[in-house]
Amino acid sequence: MVRSPFDISDDEDDPFSDRNYSRLVNRTEEAKNVPDIGRAKHAASKAYPPVFNVDEVTKGPTNISISTNQQRSALHMTLFGGRERGWPYFTYFVSLIQIAVFIYELVKMGVYTKSIFQTKPYFNPMLGPSSYVQINVGARYLPCMTAIKGYTDNMRLEWPCPNSTSTSTDVCSLKELCGMGVGFSNGTPRQWWRLFTSIFIHAGFIHIIFNLLLQVALGSKVERYIGLLRYAFIYVAAGMGGSILGANFLPAGMVSSGASGALCGACIAMNLLLLVYNNNVGHYDSRLEGRASRQLFVMMLVGSLVEVIIIFVLGLLPGIDNFAHIGGFVIGIALGTVLLESPYFVYEQDRRTRKPLVFFTWISVRVVCLALTIAYFALLSKNFADKGAEASDSCKWCKYINCLPVNGWCELGNLSATSS
């Protein structure tokens, strides 16, 4: 049979056949298998923050799989969250700084006293340098930060030196004790940056080991999940929030150091928020999101609440800055509410469609939390700037948040001078 040159052949042996051609009748048959985008659009996603995936469709001529997670760059996920693996860069960076500063404390203590542990005039139960060395390195200590009538204005008053092993010898001026080179204006202490530097200073091996364990074990998971930028911001803000609250209400003679405030905000508060927001333990591991892990979720939620209670109760013991714990935790909750994605109950079952009333209510909650955070820092900063060591006079009973009124615990840390 003679074929017209315009006839189209499906014969694979024909070297001139158009193999990319599909007959109209075939396309008509394929049209019956159009992907059900309507069904895919409302597919539920268990991940939080909500990830809107279009299901893989196998009815059509080709497979379609679209995922916003796959479209994100590694840098974007590092900065804004969504990773399950990879280095928690900020957590490691801060941990290295804290370790380096602690080594510097030990070296300084060893040079001054020939021992890295304080044993005189009293033993440091945290197994570390003396409080005088901590002050000299940058711990929070009110006489180095603000004027205190009768103390910082008395040039004849003698203070312990960083190398002191006795309360009656090795005396220095306040400026020598505070160190750090600058921060004194006409003899008046103005080292306000101790609100920040105290976050990186620790009182001993026990102190730093416990903080690093919490920071690396839990903080790294939180950082991967919410991203470096949000985690770093909350970490620093919570640390500063704990410091400014302690500066207002802690006794003037008490030395405070450590990242407890930052950890209470960035790790403990954020962990609690993510448990509530997700209604699962997916931020530990996405494989734990199913119903089979419901018992684990309840256990972790109750455990986190008990952990918060224990921390605040331990903060009532002498020598522990409970104000740093409370301030850091409060700022962590407030900023977490502002910065995190909306929780699961803002969405319908498909995790895509918002509930209008709940959504706008949650926006109002976020605005209130942001306003309260700004007011927190503004009012406490003004109170401390205006009143200095007398800032605690604004709230006489607040000292009982930090101590139990037994055995004179609430009087510990008050400044006193003795005549020689």
PDB file of C-alpha atoms in Angstrom, residues 248-251 316 323 392-393 395-405 409-411:
ATOM      1  CA  ASN A 248      16.513  45.695  89.966  1.00  0.00           C
ATOM      2  CA  PHE A 249      15.700  43.346  92.831  1.00  0.00           C
ATOM      3  CA  LEU A 250      18.776  41.293  93.774  1.00  0.00           C
ATOM      4  CA  PRO A 251      20.690  42.381  96.922  1.00  0.00           C
ATOM      5  CA  LEU A 316      14.837  30.113  96.424  1.00  0.00           C
ATOM      6  CA  PHE A 323      15.174  36.626  89.176  1.00  0.00           C
ATOM      7  CA  SER A 392      14.224  47.202  94.826  1.00  0.00           C
ATOM      8  CA  ASP A 393      12.441  49.797  96.979  1.00  0.00           C
ATOM      9  CA  CYS A 395       8.723  46.393  95.380  1.00  0.00           C
ATOM     10  CA  LYS A 396       9.542  45.501  98.980  1.00  0.00           C
ATOM     11  CA  TRP A 397       8.086  41.995  98.838  1.00  0.00           C
ATOM     12  CA  CYS A 398       9.802  41.046  95.554  1.00  0.00           C
ATOM     13  CA  LYS A 399      12.876  39.834  97.424  1.00  0.00           C
ATOM     14  CA  TYR A 400      10.892  36.812  98.601  1.00  0.00           C
ATOM     15  CA  ILE A 401      10.758  35.600  95.000  1.00  0.00           C
ATOM     16  CA  ASN A 402      14.483  34.956  95.352  1.00  0.00           C
ATOM     17  CA  CYS A 403      14.682  33.521  98.867  1.00  0.00           C
ATOM     18  CA  LEU A 404      12.856  31.846 101.720  1.00  0.00           C
ATOM     19  CA  PRO A 405      12.508  33.991 104.873  1.00  0.00           C
ATOM     20  CA  TRP A 409      18.521  33.896 103.773  1.00  0.00           C
ATOM     21  CA  CYS A 410      16.833  37.055 102.511  1.00  0.00           C
ATOM     22  CA  GLU A 411      19.540  39.214 104.122  1.00  0.00           C
TER      23      GLU A 411
END
